[in-house]
């Protein structure tokens, strides 16, 4: 039986590949704020995660999603039992919506703005996993050096905030930042609301072990 991670990745890949040569699919699914504010097409918050700019964009997002998603989903099943898979999907979908709220508020009347890709939801999965396992080595493609996840997270968020303020590169850095924040907040809500696991105490104990404090 396929995991929810694999199902989401396969569905995203199929729709994305279909859209590469089909402008109508892109137009129907892309995040276009005026269509939401004027025509109430709220589904675009979610459908834009199913399409990507090109094969490299798709591959990068789905590789990151699969690498971290399988770990997070398995731990959700251990923490939440039979509800683990559904809660993993909930984290992905809710984060996808939340990460685009600032973008929507900023561009709801901008007829030239469009956004696509699952980067915000993927960031949520990555950061929730890093918070659970902050000492796990994380690196970038083609760079053999791996650093503890919590250090990578601080660097990533710092760079993301800087790039969001600078702008001009056609990348929705705000979605990356707020997706990461949503993933951690939802992890807290799920753990404190549906289990006896304390993610903050777990995080602090691992950092202390790493620093020798």
PDB file of C-alpha atoms in Angstrom:
ATOM      1  CA  UNK A   1       0.000   0.000   0.000  1.00  0.00           C
ATOM      2  CA  UNK A   2       1.345   3.398  -0.986  1.00  0.00           C
ATOM      3  CA  UNK A   3       2.023   5.990   1.684  1.00  0.00           C
ATOM      4  CA  UNK A   4       0.218   9.334   1.525  1.00  0.00           C
ATOM      5  CA  UNK A   5       3.573  10.909   0.682  1.00  0.00           C
ATOM      6  CA  UNK A   6       3.926   8.792  -2.457  1.00  0.00           C
ATOM      7  CA  UNK A   7       0.286   9.342  -3.458  1.00  0.00           C
ATOM      8  CA  UNK A   8       0.646  13.139  -3.197  1.00  0.00           C
ATOM      9  CA  UNK A   9       3.955  13.052  -5.086  1.00  0.00           C
ATOM     10  CA  UNK A  10       2.540  10.907  -7.896  1.00  0.00           C
ATOM     11  CA  UNK A  11      -0.595  13.037  -8.233  1.00  0.00           C
ATOM     12  CA  UNK A  12       1.479  16.210  -8.308  1.00  0.00           C
ATOM     13  CA  UNK A  13       3.847  14.770 -10.908  1.00  0.00           C
ATOM     14  CA  UNK A  14       0.998  13.636 -13.185  1.00  0.00           C
ATOM     15  CA  UNK A  15      -0.805  16.988 -13.113  1.00  0.00           C
ATOM     16  CA  UNK A  16       2.425  18.976 -13.447  1.00  0.00           C
ATOM     17  CA  UNK A  17       3.694  16.991 -16.419  1.00  0.00           C
ATOM     18  CA  UNK A  18       0.278  17.288 -18.061  1.00  0.00           C
ATOM     19  CA  UNK A  19       0.357  21.060 -17.620  1.00  0.00           C
ATOM     20  CA  UNK A  20       3.784  21.583 -19.195  1.00  0.00           C
ATOM     21  CA  UNK A  21       2.276  21.638 -22.689  1.00  0.00           C
ATOM     22  CA  UNK A  22      -1.235  22.692 -21.774  1.00  0.00           C
ATOM     23  CA  UNK A  23      -1.745  26.365 -21.013  1.00  0.00           C
ATOM     24  CA  UNK A  24      -5.410  25.810 -20.200  1.00  0.00           C
ATOM     25  CA  UNK A  25      -4.513  23.491 -17.316  1.00  0.00           C
ATOM     26  CA  UNK A  26      -2.103  26.100 -15.999  1.00  0.00           C
ATOM     27  CA  UNK A  27      -4.663  28.899 -16.298  1.00  0.00           C
ATOM     28  CA  UNK A  28      -7.311  26.820 -14.542  1.00  0.00           C
ATOM     29  CA  UNK A  29      -5.114  25.784 -11.607  1.00  0.00           C
ATOM     30  CA  UNK A  30      -2.558  28.559 -11.044  1.00  0.00           C
ATOM     31  CA  UNK A  31      -2.690  30.866  -8.015  1.00  0.00           C
ATOM     32  CA  UNK A  32      -4.157  34.062  -9.479  1.00  0.00           C
ATOM     33  CA  UNK A  33      -5.296  36.396  -6.663  1.00  0.00           C
ATOM     34  CA  UNK A  34      -7.818  38.460  -8.707  1.00  0.00           C
ATOM     35  CA  UNK A  35      -9.690  35.254  -9.610  1.00  0.00           C
ATOM     36  CA  UNK A  36     -10.026  34.574  -5.896  1.00  0.00           C
ATOM     37  CA  UNK A  37     -10.998  38.073  -4.813  1.00  0.00           C
ATOM     38  CA  UNK A  38     -13.322  38.697  -7.786  1.00  0.00           C
ATOM     39  CA  UNK A  39     -14.717  35.232  -8.547  1.00  0.00           C
ATOM     40  CA  UNK A  40     -14.231  33.398  -5.231  1.00  0.00           C
ATOM     41  CA  UNK A  41     -12.071  30.690  -6.821  1.00  0.00           C
ATOM     42  CA  UNK A  42     -10.577  29.679  -3.473  1.00  0.00           C
ATOM     43  CA  UNK A  43      -9.600  26.269  -4.796  1.00  0.00           C
ATOM     44  CA  UNK A  44      -6.600  27.962  -6.411  1.00  0.00           C
ATOM     45  CA  UNK A  45      -4.889  28.049  -3.010  1.00  0.00           C
ATOM     46  CA  UNK A  46      -4.596  24.271  -3.359  1.00  0.00           C
ATOM     47  CA  UNK A  47      -4.552  23.513  -7.087  1.00  0.00           C
ATOM     48  CA  UNK A  48      -1.511  25.716  -7.707  1.00  0.00           C
ATOM     49  CA  UNK A  49       0.512  23.168  -5.699  1.00  0.00           C
ATOM     50  CA  UNK A  50      -0.207  20.584  -8.412  1.00  0.00           C
ATOM     51  CA  UNK A  51       1.566  22.501 -11.187  1.00  0.00           C
ATOM     52  CA  UNK A  52       5.190  23.565 -11.583  1.00  0.00           C
ATOM     53  CA  UNK A  53       7.190  25.812 -13.873  1.00  0.00           C
ATOM     54  CA  UNK A  54       9.300  23.031 -15.386  1.00  0.00           C
ATOM     55  CA  UNK A  55      10.663  19.538 -14.741  1.00  0.00           C
ATOM     56  CA  UNK A  56      13.522  20.856 -12.567  1.00  0.00           C
ATOM     57  CA  UNK A  57      11.091  22.768 -10.349  1.00  0.00           C
ATOM     58  CA  UNK A  58       8.895  19.681 -10.031  1.00  0.00           C
ATOM     59  CA  UNK A  59      11.809  17.328  -9.372  1.00  0.00           C
ATOM     60  CA  UNK A  60      13.361  19.549  -6.692  1.00  0.00           C
ATOM     61  CA  UNK A  61      10.080  19.950  -4.803  1.00  0.00           C
ATOM     62  CA  UNK A  62       9.057  16.307  -4.992  1.00  0.00           C
ATOM     63  CA  UNK A  63      12.510  15.011  -4.038  1.00  0.00           C
ATOM     64  CA  UNK A  64      12.489  17.209  -0.933  1.00  0.00           C
ATOM     65  CA  UNK A  65       8.892  16.266  -0.196  1.00  0.00           C
ATOM     66  CA  UNK A  66       9.549  12.538  -0.525  1.00  0.00           C
ATOM     67  CA  UNK A  67      12.778  12.637   1.509  1.00  0.00           C
ATOM     68  CA  UNK A  68      11.194  14.405   4.465  1.00  0.00           C
ATOM     69  CA  UNK A  69       7.577  13.360   3.964  1.00  0.00           C
ATOM     70  CA  UNK A  70       8.212   9.640   4.387  1.00  0.00           C
ATOM     71  CA  UNK A  71       9.947  10.311   7.714  1.00  0.00           C
ATOM     72  CA  UNK A  72       7.267  12.705   8.971  1.00  0.00           C
ATOM     73  CA  UNK A  73       4.368  10.496   7.887  1.00  0.00           C
ATOM     74  CA  UNK A  74       5.858   7.442   9.592  1.00  0.00           C
ATOM     75  CA  UNK A  75       6.343   9.388  12.816  1.00  0.00           C
ATOM     76  CA  UNK A  76       2.808  10.742  12.623  1.00  0.00           C
ATOM     77  CA  UNK A  77       1.557   7.167  12.431  1.00  0.00           C
ATOM     78  CA  UNK A  78       3.595   6.314  15.522  1.00  0.00           C
ATOM     79  CA  UNK A  79       2.356   9.388  17.384  1.00  0.00           C
ATOM     80  CA  UNK A  80      -1.282   9.430  16.279  1.00  0.00           C
ATOM     81  CA  UNK A  81      -2.000   5.824  15.336  1.00  0.00           C
ATOM     82  CA  UNK A  82      -4.628   5.261  12.659  1.00  0.00           C
ATOM     83  CA  UNK A  83      -5.140   9.017  12.276  1.00  0.00           C
ATOM     84  CA  UNK A  84      -1.467   9.593  11.450  1.00  0.00           C
ATOM     85  CA  UNK A  85      -1.815   9.436   7.676  1.00  0.00           C
ATOM     86  CA  UNK A  86      -4.792  11.800   7.605  1.00  0.00           C
ATOM     87  CA  UNK A  87      -3.068  14.239   9.949  1.00  0.00           C
ATOM     88  CA  UNK A  88      -0.030  14.235   7.678  1.00  0.00           C
ATOM     89  CA  UNK A  89      -2.272  15.154   4.734  1.00  0.00           C
ATOM     90  CA  UNK A  90      -3.965  17.801   6.894  1.00  0.00           C
ATOM     91  CA  UNK A  91      -0.610  19.385   7.703  1.00  0.00           C
ATOM     92  CA  UNK A  92       0.276  19.464   4.004  1.00  0.00           C
ATOM     93  CA  UNK A  93      -3.040  20.957   2.859  1.00  0.00           C
ATOM     94  CA  UNK A  94      -3.508  23.448   5.682  1.00  0.00           C
ATOM     95  CA  UNK A  95       0.067  24.671   5.261  1.00  0.00           C
ATOM     96  CA  UNK A  96      -0.487  25.040   1.525  1.00  0.00           C
ATOM     97  CA  UNK A  97      -3.430  27.337   2.229  1.00  0.00           C
ATOM     98  CA  UNK A  98      -1.824  29.287   5.073  1.00  0.00           C
ATOM     99  CA  UNK A  99       1.466  29.915   3.251  1.00  0.00           C
ATOM    100  CA  UNK A 100      -0.349  31.797   0.489  1.00  0.00           C
ATOM    101  CA  UNK A 101      -2.515  34.052   2.672  1.00  0.00           C
ATOM    102  CA  UNK A 102       0.139  36.834   2.887  1.00  0.00           C
ATOM    103  CA  UNK A 103       0.651  36.598  -0.876  1.00  0.00           C
ATOM    104  CA  UNK A 104      -3.087  36.827  -1.487  1.00  0.00           C
ATOM    105  CA  UNK A 105      -3.478  39.870   0.755  1.00  0.00           C
ATOM    106  CA  UNK A 106      -0.533  41.555  -0.975  1.00  0.00           C
ATOM    107  CA  UNK A 107      -1.593  40.787  -4.560  1.00  0.00           C
ATOM    108  CA  UNK A 108      -5.384  40.369  -4.485  1.00  0.00           C
ATOM    109  CA  UNK A 109      -5.811  43.284  -6.904  1.00  0.00           C
ATOM    110  CA  UNK A 110      -2.662  42.627  -8.940  1.00  0.00           C
ATOM    111  CA  UNK A 111      -3.715  41.375 -12.370  1.00  0.00           C
ATOM    112  CA  UNK A 112      -0.110  40.649 -13.335  1.00  0.00           C
ATOM    113  CA  UNK A 113       0.703  38.309 -10.433  1.00  0.00           C
ATOM    114  CA  UNK A 114       0.656  34.520 -10.644  1.00  0.00           C
ATOM    115  CA  UNK A 115       2.249  31.798  -8.538  1.00  0.00           C
ATOM    116  CA  UNK A 116       2.562  28.038  -8.823  1.00  0.00           C
ATOM    117  CA  UNK A 117       4.280  25.114  -7.157  1.00  0.00           C
ATOM    118  CA  UNK A 118       4.130  23.155  -3.901  1.00  0.00           C
ATOM    119  CA  UNK A 119       7.127  24.839  -2.270  1.00  0.00           C
ATOM    120  CA  UNK A 120       5.151  26.288   0.648  1.00  0.00           C
ATOM    121  CA  UNK A 121       3.584  22.967   1.630  1.00  0.00           C
ATOM    122  CA  UNK A 122       6.902  21.185   1.080  1.00  0.00           C
ATOM    123  CA  UNK A 123       8.599  23.709   3.386  1.00  0.00           C
ATOM    124  CA  UNK A 124       6.008  22.841   6.036  1.00  0.00           C
ATOM    125  CA  UNK A 125       6.848  19.144   5.805  1.00  0.00           C
ATOM    126  CA  UNK A 126      10.595  19.830   5.823  1.00  0.00           C
ATOM    127  CA  UNK A 127      10.478  22.096   8.873  1.00  0.00           C
ATOM    128  CA  UNK A 128       8.104  19.888  10.851  1.00  0.00           C
ATOM    129  CA  UNK A 129      10.511  16.994  10.264  1.00  0.00           C
ATOM    130  CA  UNK A 130      13.536  19.089  11.205  1.00  0.00           C
ATOM    131  CA  UNK A 131      11.837  20.146  14.441  1.00  0.00           C
ATOM    132  CA  UNK A 132      11.293  16.498  15.339  1.00  0.00           C
ATOM    133  CA  UNK A 133      14.849  15.523  14.331  1.00  0.00           C
ATOM    134  CA  UNK A 134      16.969  18.696  14.589  1.00  0.00           C
ATOM    135  CA  UNK A 135      20.304  16.866  14.503  1.00  0.00           C
ATOM    136  CA  UNK A 136      19.647  14.987  11.255  1.00  0.00           C
ATOM    137  CA  UNK A 137      22.070  16.057   8.540  1.00  0.00           C
ATOM    138  CA  UNK A 138      20.556  18.237   5.826  1.00  0.00           C
ATOM    139  CA  UNK A 139      22.183  19.463   2.628  1.00  0.00           C
ATOM    140  CA  UNK A 140      21.413  20.737  -0.826  1.00  0.00           C
ATOM    141  CA  UNK A 141      21.566  18.873  -4.108  1.00  0.00           C
ATOM    142  CA  UNK A 142      25.065  18.554  -5.546  1.00  0.00           C
ATOM    143  CA  UNK A 143      26.604  19.820  -2.280  1.00  0.00           C
ATOM    144  CA  UNK A 144      28.125  16.903  -0.327  1.00  0.00           C
ATOM    145  CA  UNK A 145      28.382  18.825   2.971  1.00  0.00           C
ATOM    146  CA  UNK A 146      25.526  18.106   5.375  1.00  0.00           C
ATOM    147  CA  UNK A 147      24.823  20.164   8.477  1.00  0.00           C
ATOM    148  CA  UNK A 148      22.469  19.580  11.431  1.00  0.00           C
ATOM    149  CA  UNK A 149      18.899  20.306  10.460  1.00  0.00           C
ATOM    150  CA  UNK A 150      18.325  23.060  13.031  1.00  0.00           C
ATOM    151  CA  UNK A 151      21.339  25.007  11.700  1.00  0.00           C
ATOM    152  CA  UNK A 152      20.143  24.532   8.128  1.00  0.00           C
ATOM    153  CA  UNK A 153      16.696  25.787   9.204  1.00  0.00           C
ATOM    154  CA  UNK A 154      18.037  29.056  10.615  1.00  0.00           C
ATOM    155  CA  UNK A 155      20.158  29.658   7.508  1.00  0.00           C
ATOM    156  CA  UNK A 156      17.235  28.844   5.206  1.00  0.00           C
ATOM    157  CA  UNK A 157      14.833  31.156   7.025  1.00  0.00           C
ATOM    158  CA  UNK A 158      17.379  33.970   7.077  1.00  0.00           C
ATOM    159  CA  UNK A 159      18.058  33.685   3.361  1.00  0.00           C
ATOM    160  CA  UNK A 160      14.341  33.378   2.626  1.00  0.00           C
ATOM    161  CA  UNK A 161      13.522  36.554   4.561  1.00  0.00           C
ATOM    162  CA  UNK A 162      16.317  38.435   2.799  1.00  0.00           C
ATOM    163  CA  UNK A 163      15.244  37.252  -0.657  1.00  0.00           C
ATOM    164  CA  UNK A 164      11.599  38.076   0.068  1.00  0.00           C
ATOM    165  CA  UNK A 165      12.525  41.657   0.937  1.00  0.00           C
ATOM    166  CA  UNK A 166      14.827  42.026  -2.053  1.00  0.00           C
ATOM    167  CA  UNK A 167      12.362  40.490  -4.535  1.00  0.00           C
ATOM    168  CA  UNK A 168      12.799  40.572  -8.295  1.00  0.00           C
ATOM    169  CA  UNK A 169      13.525  36.880  -8.865  1.00  0.00           C
ATOM    170  CA  UNK A 170       9.976  35.621  -9.593  1.00  0.00           C
ATOM    171  CA  UNK A 171      10.099  33.237  -6.613  1.00  0.00           C
ATOM    172  CA  UNK A 172       7.463  33.409  -3.890  1.00  0.00           C
ATOM    173  CA  UNK A 173       9.783  33.439  -0.894  1.00  0.00           C
ATOM    174  CA  UNK A 174       6.928  34.520   1.376  1.00  0.00           C
ATOM    175  CA  UNK A 175       5.222  31.178   0.706  1.00  0.00           C
ATOM    176  CA  UNK A 176       8.415  29.343   1.690  1.00  0.00           C
ATOM    177  CA  UNK A 177       8.716  31.251   4.960  1.00  0.00           C
ATOM    178  CA  UNK A 178       5.068  31.006   5.991  1.00  0.00           C
ATOM    179  CA  UNK A 179       4.888  27.384   4.900  1.00  0.00           C
ATOM    180  CA  UNK A 180       7.790  26.576   7.212  1.00  0.00           C
ATOM    181  CA  UNK A 181       6.108  28.461  10.073  1.00  0.00           C
ATOM    182  CA  UNK A 182       2.780  26.722   9.436  1.00  0.00           C
ATOM    183  CA  UNK A 183       4.423  23.292   9.494  1.00  0.00           C
ATOM    184  CA  UNK A 184       5.947  23.879  12.931  1.00  0.00           C
ATOM    185  CA  UNK A 185       2.801  25.453  14.393  1.00  0.00           C
ATOM    186  CA  UNK A 186       0.609  22.594  13.138  1.00  0.00           C
ATOM    187  CA  UNK A 187       3.086  20.081  14.556  1.00  0.00           C
ATOM    188  CA  UNK A 188       2.658  21.749  17.954  1.00  0.00           C
ATOM    189  CA  UNK A 189      -1.133  21.776  17.686  1.00  0.00           C
ATOM    190  CA  UNK A 190      -1.335  18.144  16.619  1.00  0.00           C
ATOM    191  CA  UNK A 191       1.104  16.858  19.251  1.00  0.00           C
ATOM    192  CA  UNK A 192      -0.340  18.798  22.170  1.00  0.00           C
ATOM    193  CA  UNK A 193      -3.915  18.175  21.078  1.00  0.00           C
ATOM    194  CA  UNK A 194      -3.799  14.511  20.105  1.00  0.00           C
ATOM    195  CA  UNK A 195      -0.808  12.907  21.862  1.00  0.00           C
ATOM    196  CA  UNK A 196       1.332  13.013  24.977  1.00  0.00           C
ATOM    197  CA  UNK A 197       4.454  13.866  22.984  1.00  0.00           C
ATOM    198  CA  UNK A 198       6.081  17.228  23.756  1.00  0.00           C
ATOM    199  CA  UNK A 199       7.852  18.442  20.567  1.00  0.00           C
ATOM    200  CA  UNK A 200       9.435  21.440  22.273  1.00  0.00           C
ATOM    201  CA  UNK A 201      10.957  19.365  25.092  1.00  0.00           C
ATOM    202  CA  UNK A 202      12.171  16.858  22.503  1.00  0.00           C
ATOM    203  CA  UNK A 203      13.773  19.613  20.429  1.00  0.00           C
ATOM    204  CA  UNK A 204      15.467  21.244  23.417  1.00  0.00           C
ATOM    205  CA  UNK A 205      16.854  17.937  24.717  1.00  0.00           C
ATOM    206  CA  UNK A 206      18.411  17.130  21.343  1.00  0.00           C
ATOM    207  CA  UNK A 207      19.977  20.595  21.038  1.00  0.00           C
ATOM    208  CA  UNK A 208      21.382  20.265  24.549  1.00  0.00           C
ATOM    209  CA  UNK A 209      22.841  16.904  23.645  1.00  0.00           C
ATOM    210  CA  UNK A 210      24.457  18.436  20.556  1.00  0.00           C
ATOM    211  CA  UNK A 211      25.912  21.434  22.404  1.00  0.00           C
ATOM    212  CA  UNK A 212      26.855  19.482  25.525  1.00  0.00           C
ATOM    213  CA  UNK A 213      24.861  21.783  27.782  1.00  0.00           C
TER     214      UNK A 213
END
